[in-house]
PDB file of C-alpha atoms in Angstrom:
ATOM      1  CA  UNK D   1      12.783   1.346 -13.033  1.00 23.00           C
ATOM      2  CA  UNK D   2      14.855  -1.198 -15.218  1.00 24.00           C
ATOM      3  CA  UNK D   3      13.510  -3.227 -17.807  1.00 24.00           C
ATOM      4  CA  UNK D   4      11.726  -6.379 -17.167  1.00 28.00           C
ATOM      5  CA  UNK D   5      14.580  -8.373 -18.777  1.00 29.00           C
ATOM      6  CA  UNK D   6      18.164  -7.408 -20.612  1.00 30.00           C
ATOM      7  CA  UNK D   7      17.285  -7.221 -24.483  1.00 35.00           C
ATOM      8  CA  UNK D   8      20.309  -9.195 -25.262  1.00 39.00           C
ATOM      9  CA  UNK D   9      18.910 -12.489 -23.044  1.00 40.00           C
ATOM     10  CA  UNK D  10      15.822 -12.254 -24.262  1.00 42.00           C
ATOM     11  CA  UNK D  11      13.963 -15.808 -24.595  1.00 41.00           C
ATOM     12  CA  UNK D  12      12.080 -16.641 -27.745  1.00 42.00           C
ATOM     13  CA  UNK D  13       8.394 -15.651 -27.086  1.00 48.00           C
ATOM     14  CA  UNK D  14       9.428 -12.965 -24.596  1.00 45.00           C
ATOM     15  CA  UNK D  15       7.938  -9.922 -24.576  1.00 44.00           C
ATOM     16  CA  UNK D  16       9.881  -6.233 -24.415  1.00 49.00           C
ATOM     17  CA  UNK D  17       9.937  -4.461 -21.530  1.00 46.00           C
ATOM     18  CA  UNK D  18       7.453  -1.932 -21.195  1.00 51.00           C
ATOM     19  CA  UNK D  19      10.362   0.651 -20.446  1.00 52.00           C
ATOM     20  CA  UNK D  20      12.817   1.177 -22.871  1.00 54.00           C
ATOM     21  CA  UNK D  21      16.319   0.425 -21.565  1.00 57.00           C
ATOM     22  CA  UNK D  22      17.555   3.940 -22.551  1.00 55.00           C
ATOM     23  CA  UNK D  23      14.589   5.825 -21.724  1.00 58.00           C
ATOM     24  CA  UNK D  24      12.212   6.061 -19.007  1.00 60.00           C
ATOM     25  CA  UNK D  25      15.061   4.808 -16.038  1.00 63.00           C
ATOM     26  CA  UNK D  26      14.760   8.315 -14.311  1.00 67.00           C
ATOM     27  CA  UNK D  27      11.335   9.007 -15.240  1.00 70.00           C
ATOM     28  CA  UNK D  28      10.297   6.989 -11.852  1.00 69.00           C
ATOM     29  CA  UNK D  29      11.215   7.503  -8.408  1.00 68.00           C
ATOM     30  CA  UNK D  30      13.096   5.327  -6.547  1.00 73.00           C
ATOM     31  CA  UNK D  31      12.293   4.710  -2.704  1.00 67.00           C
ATOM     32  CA  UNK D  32      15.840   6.079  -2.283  1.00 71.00           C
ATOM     33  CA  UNK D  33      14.066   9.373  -3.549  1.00 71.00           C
ATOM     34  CA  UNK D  34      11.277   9.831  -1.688  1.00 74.00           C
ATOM     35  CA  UNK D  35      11.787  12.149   1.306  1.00 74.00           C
ATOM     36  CA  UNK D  36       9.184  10.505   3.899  1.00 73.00           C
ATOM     37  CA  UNK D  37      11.579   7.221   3.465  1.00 75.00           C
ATOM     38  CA  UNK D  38      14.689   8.419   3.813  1.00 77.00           C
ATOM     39  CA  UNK D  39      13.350  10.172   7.306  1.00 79.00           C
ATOM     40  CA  UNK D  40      12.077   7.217   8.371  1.00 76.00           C
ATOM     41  CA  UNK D  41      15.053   4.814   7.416  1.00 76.00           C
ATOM     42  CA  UNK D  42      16.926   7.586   9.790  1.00 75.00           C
ATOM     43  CA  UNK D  43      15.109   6.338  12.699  1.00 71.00           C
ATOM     44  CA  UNK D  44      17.018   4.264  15.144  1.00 70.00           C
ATOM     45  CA  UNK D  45      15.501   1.162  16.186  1.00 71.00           C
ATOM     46  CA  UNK D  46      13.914   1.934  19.907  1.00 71.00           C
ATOM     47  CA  UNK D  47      13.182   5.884  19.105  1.00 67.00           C
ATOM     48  CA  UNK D  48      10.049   5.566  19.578  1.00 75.00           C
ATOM     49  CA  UNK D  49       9.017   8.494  21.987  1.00 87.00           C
ATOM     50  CA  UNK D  50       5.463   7.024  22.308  1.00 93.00           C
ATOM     51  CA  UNK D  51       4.066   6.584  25.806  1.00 95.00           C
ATOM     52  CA  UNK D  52       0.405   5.436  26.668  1.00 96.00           C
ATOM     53  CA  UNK D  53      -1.639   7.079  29.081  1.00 95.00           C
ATOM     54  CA  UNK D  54      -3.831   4.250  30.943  1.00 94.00           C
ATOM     55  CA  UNK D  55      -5.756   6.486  32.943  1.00 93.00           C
ATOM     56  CA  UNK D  56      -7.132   7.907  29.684  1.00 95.00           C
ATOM     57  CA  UNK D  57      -9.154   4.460  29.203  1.00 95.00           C
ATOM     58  CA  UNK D  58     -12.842   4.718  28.182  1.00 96.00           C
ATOM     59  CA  UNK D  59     -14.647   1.418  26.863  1.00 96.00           C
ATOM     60  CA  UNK D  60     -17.576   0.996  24.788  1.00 95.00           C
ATOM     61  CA  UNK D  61     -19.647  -1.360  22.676  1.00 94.00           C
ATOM     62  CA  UNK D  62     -17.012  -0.134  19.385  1.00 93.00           C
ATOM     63  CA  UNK D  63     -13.714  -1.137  21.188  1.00 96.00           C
ATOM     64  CA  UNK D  64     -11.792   0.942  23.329  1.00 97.00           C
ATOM     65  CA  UNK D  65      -9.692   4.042  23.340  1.00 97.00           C
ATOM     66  CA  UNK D  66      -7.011   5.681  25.292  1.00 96.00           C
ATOM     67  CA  UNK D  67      -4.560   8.295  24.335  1.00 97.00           C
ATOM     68  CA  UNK D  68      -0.732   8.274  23.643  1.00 97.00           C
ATOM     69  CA  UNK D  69       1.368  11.072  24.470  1.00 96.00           C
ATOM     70  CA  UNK D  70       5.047  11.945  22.343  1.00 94.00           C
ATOM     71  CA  UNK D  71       7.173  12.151  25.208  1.00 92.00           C
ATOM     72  CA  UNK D  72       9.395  14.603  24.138  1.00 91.00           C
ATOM     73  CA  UNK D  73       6.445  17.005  21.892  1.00 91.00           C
ATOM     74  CA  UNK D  74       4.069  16.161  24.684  1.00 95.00           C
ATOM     75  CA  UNK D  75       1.741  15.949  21.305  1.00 95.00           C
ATOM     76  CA  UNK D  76      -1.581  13.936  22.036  1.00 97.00           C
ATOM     77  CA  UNK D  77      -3.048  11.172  19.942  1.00 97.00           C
ATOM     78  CA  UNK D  78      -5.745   8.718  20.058  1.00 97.00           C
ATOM     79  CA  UNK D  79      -5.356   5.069  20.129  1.00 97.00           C
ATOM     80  CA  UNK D  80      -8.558   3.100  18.951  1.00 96.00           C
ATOM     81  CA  UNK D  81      -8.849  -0.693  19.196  1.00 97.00           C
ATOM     82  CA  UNK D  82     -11.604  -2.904  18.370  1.00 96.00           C
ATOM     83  CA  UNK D  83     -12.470  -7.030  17.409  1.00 96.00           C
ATOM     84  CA  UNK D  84     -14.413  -7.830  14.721  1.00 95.00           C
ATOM     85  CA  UNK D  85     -15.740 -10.909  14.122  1.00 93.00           C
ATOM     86  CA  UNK D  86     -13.702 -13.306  11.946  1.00 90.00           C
ATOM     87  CA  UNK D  87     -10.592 -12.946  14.035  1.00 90.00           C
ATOM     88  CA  UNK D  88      -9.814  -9.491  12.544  1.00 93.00           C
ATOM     89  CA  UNK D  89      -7.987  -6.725  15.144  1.00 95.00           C
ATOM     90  CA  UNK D  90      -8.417  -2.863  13.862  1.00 94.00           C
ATOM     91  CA  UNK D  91      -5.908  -0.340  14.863  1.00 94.00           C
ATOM     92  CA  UNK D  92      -6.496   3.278  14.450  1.00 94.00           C
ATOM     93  CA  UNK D  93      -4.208   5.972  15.293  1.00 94.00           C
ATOM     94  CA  UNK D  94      -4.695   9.985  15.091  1.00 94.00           C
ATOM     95  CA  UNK D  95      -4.258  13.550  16.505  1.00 95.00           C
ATOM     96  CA  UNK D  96      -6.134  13.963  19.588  1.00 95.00           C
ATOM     97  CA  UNK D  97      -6.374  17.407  17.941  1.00 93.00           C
ATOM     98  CA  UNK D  98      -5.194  18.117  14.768  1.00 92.00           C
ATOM     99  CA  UNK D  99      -5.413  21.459  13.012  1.00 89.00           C
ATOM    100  CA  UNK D 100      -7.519  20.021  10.438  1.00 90.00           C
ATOM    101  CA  UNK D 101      -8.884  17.181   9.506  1.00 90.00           C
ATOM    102  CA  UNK D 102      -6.722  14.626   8.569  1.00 86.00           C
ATOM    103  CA  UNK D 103      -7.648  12.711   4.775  1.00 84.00           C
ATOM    104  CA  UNK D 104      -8.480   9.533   5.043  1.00 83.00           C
ATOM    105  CA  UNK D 105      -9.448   7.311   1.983  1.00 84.00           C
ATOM    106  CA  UNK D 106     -13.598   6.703   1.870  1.00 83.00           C
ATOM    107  CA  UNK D 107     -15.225   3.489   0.892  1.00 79.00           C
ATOM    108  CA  UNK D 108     -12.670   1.469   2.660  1.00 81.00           C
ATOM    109  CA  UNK D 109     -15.292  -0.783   4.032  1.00 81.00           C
ATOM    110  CA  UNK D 110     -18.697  -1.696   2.050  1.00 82.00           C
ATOM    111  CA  UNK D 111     -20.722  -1.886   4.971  1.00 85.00           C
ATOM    112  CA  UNK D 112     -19.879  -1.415   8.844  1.00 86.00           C
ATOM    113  CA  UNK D 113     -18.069  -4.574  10.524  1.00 89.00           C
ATOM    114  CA  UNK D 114     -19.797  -6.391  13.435  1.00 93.00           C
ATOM    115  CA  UNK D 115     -18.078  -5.915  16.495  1.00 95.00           C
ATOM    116  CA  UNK D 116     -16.930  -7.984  19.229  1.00 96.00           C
ATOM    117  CA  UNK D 117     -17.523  -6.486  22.972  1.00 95.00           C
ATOM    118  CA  UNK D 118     -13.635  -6.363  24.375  1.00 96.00           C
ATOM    119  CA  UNK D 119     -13.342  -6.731  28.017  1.00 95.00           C
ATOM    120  CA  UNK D 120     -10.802  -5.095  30.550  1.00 93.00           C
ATOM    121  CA  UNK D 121      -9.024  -7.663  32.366  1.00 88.00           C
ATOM    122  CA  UNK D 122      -6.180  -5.767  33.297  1.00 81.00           C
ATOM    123  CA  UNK D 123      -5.601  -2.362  33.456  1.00 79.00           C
ATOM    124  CA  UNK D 124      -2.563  -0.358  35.580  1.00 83.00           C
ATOM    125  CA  UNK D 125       0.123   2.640  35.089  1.00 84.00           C
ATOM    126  CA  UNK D 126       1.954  -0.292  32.698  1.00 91.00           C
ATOM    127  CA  UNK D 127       0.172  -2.452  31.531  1.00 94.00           C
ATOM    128  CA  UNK D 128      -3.620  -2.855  29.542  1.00 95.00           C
ATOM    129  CA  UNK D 129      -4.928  -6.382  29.051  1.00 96.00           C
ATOM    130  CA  UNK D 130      -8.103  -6.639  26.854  1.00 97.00           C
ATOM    131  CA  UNK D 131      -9.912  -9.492  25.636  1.00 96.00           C
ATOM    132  CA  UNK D 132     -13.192 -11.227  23.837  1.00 96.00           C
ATOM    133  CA  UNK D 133     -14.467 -14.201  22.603  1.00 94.00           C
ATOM    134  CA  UNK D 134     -14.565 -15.958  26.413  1.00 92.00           C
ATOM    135  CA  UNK D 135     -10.833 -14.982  26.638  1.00 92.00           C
ATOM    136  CA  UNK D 136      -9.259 -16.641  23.813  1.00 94.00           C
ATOM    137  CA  UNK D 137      -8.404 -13.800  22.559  1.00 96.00           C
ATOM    138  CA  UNK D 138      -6.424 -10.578  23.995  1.00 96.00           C
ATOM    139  CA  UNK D 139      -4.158  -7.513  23.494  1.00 96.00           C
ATOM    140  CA  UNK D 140      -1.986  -6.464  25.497  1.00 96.00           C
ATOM    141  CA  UNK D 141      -0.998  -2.869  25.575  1.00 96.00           C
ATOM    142  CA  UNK D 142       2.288  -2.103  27.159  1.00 95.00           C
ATOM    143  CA  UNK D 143       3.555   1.499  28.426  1.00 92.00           C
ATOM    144  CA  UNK D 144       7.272   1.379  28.245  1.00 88.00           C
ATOM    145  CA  UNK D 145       8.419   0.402  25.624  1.00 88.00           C
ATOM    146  CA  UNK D 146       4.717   1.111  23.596  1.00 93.00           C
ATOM    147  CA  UNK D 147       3.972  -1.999  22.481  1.00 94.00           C
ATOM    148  CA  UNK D 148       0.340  -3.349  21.281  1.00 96.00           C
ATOM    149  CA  UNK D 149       0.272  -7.470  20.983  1.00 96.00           C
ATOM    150  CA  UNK D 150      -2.501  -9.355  19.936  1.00 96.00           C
ATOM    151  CA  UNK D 151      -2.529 -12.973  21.806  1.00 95.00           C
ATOM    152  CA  UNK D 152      -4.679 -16.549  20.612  1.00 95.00           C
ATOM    153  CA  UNK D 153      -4.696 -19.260  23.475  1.00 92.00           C
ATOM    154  CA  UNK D 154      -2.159 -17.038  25.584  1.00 91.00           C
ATOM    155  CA  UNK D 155       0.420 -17.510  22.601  1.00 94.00           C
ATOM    156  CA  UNK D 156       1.699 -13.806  20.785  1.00 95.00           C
ATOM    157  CA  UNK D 157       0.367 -13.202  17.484  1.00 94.00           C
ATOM    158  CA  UNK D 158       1.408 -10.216  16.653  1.00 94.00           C
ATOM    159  CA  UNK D 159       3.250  -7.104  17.983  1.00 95.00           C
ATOM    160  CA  UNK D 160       2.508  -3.627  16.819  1.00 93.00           C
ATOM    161  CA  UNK D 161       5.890  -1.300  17.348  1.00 92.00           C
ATOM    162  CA  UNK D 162       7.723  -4.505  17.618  1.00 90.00           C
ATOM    163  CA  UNK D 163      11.192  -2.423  17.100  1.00 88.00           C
ATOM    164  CA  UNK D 164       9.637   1.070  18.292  1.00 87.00           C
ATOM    165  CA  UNK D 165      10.208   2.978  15.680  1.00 85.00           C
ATOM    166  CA  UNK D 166       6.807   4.058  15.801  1.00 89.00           C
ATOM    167  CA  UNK D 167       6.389   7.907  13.880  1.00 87.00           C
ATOM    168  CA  UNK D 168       3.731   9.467  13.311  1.00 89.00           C
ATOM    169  CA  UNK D 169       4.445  13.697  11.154  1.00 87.00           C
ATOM    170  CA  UNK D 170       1.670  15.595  12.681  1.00 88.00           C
ATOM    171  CA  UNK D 171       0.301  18.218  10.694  1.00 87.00           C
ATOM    172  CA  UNK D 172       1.319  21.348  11.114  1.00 87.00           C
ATOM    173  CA  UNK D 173       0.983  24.677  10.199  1.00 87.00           C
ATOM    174  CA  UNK D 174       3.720  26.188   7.508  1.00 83.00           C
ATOM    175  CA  UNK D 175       6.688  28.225   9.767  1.00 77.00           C
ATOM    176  CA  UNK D 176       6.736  31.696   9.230  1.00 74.00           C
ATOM    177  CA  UNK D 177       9.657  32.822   6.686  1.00 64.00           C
ATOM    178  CA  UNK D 178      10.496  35.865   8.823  1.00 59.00           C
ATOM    179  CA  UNK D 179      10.890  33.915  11.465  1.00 57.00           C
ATOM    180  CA  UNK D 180      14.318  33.864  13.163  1.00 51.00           C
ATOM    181  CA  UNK D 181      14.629  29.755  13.162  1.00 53.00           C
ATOM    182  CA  UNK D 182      15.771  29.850   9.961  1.00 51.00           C
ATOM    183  CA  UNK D 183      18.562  27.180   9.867  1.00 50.00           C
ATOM    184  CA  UNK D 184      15.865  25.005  11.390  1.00 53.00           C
ATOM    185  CA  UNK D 185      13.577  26.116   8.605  1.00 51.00           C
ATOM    186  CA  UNK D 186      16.302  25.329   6.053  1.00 53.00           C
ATOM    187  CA  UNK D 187      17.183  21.814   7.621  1.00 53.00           C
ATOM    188  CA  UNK D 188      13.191  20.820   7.282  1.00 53.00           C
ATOM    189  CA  UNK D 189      13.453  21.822   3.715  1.00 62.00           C
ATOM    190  CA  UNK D 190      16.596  19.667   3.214  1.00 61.00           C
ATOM    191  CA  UNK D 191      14.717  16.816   4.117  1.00 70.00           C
ATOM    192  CA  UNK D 192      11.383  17.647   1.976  1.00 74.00           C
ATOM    193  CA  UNK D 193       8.847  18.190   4.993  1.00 77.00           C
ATOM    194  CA  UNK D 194       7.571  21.365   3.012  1.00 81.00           C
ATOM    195  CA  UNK D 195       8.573  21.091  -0.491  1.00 79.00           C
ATOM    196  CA  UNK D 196       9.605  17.943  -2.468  1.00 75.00           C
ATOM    197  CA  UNK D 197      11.132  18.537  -5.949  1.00 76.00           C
ATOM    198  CA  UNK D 198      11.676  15.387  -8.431  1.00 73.00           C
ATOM    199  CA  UNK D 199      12.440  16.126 -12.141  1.00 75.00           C
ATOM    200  CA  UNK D 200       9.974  18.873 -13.365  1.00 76.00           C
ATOM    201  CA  UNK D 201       7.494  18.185 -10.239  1.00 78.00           C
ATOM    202  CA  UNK D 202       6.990  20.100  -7.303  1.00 76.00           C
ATOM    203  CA  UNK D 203       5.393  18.616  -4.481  1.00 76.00           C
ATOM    204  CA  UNK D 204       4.460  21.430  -1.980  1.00 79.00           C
ATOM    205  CA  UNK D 205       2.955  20.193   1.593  1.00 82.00           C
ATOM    206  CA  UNK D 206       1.022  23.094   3.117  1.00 79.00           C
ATOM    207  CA  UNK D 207       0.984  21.318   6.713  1.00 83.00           C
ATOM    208  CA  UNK D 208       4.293  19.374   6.458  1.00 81.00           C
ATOM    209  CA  UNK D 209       4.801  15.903   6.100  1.00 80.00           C
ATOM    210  CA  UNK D 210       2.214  13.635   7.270  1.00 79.00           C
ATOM    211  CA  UNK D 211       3.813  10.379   6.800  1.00 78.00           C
ATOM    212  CA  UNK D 212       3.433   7.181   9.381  1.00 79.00           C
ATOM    213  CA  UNK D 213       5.662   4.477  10.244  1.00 79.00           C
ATOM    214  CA  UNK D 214       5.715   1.468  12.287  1.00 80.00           C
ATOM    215  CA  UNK D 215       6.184  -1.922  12.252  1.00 79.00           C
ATOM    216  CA  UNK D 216       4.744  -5.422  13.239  1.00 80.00           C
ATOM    217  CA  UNK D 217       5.975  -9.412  13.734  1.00 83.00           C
ATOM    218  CA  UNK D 218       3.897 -12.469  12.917  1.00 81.00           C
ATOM    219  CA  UNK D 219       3.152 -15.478  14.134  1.00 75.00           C
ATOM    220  CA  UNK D 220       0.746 -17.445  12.039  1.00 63.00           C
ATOM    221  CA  UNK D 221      -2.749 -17.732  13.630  1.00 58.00           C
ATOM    222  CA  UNK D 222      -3.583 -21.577  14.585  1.00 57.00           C
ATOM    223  CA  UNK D 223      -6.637 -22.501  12.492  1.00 58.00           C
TER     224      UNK D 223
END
């Protein structure tokens, strides 16, 4: 982390950096040093191996749900979608079966949002239309590539795996060092799934990495 400004260009009134110059620049990771990124940035734009079931469907008075299969894992996970009032779109993704419980942070919400009732207007081997408020609003859930847009008026809003580089690390239990897969073993290690090391710290990751990546375009929402 460098120093909020050079010490010799200093402006009267300005105040030091809170790092010293010659201490503290290694004390902080860069992104360049964290393991989960430097997987991720490895992804090729279109990898995604993501693949929606339709027939998996089931509706209810929360939103909707329907699972998504890793084509080449055949792992399972469940896609949750819901409106909430306000013009607000939540997004959930998880193991359809994990091996434990996966942490997520409490007291996100202060109280529990009021949902809209989503309707199915479409809904085939390719492609999952949803909407609410009389139609105005939709998403649109495509199978190949995975795609999830949210529409106003008919016009896209927003696109969920816009590039598909959708990844989601499931958790998983730690490989077995007698195991004969060790150059495998030794290649996960390389790139810190099990064990991340930065200065004196030791990060160790009992069930692997568990990091998520995506990403999303906007359109600004009419008012």
């Amino acid at each position: 982390m460098e120093g909020l400004m050079s010490r010799g260009g200093e402006a009267p009134g300005t105040p030091d950096s809170v790092i010293p110059e010659n201490e503290g620049k290694e004390k902080f990771k860069k992104y360049n040093h964290i393991a989960f990124y430097r997987r991720q940035k490895e992804l090729q734009q279109g990898s995604s191996y993501y693949r929606p079931l339709m027939d998996t469907l089931e509706m209810s008075e929360r939103g909707a749900e329907l699972e998504l299969i890793h084509t080449e894992t055949e792992v399972r996970f469940l896609l949750c979608v819901c409106a909430i009032q306000g013009r607000v779109v939540r997004v959930k993704i998880n193991e359809l079966q994990p091996i434990r419980a996966r942490y997520e942070v409490p007291d996100v919400l202060i109280g529990e949002p009021v949902r809209e009732r989503l309707s199915a207007e479409k809904a085939d081997k390719d492609t999952l239309r949803l909407s609410w408020s009389n139609g105005q609003y939709q998403m649109r859930i495509t199978r190949s590539p995975f795609q999830l847009e949210v529409l106003c008026g008919g016009e896209v809003m927003v696109t969920l795996n816009s590039q598909g580089r959708l990844c989601f690390e499931t958790l998983r239990d730690p490989p077995d060092k007698g195991s004969s897969q060790k150059g495998e073993q030794d290649d996960e290690d390389s790139a810190g799934l099990w064990k991340e090391t930065f200065r004196q710290f030791i990060d160790i990751k009992a069930n692997g990495g568990q990091s998520l990546t995506s990403e999303k375009e906007e359109t600004a929402l009419p008012n």
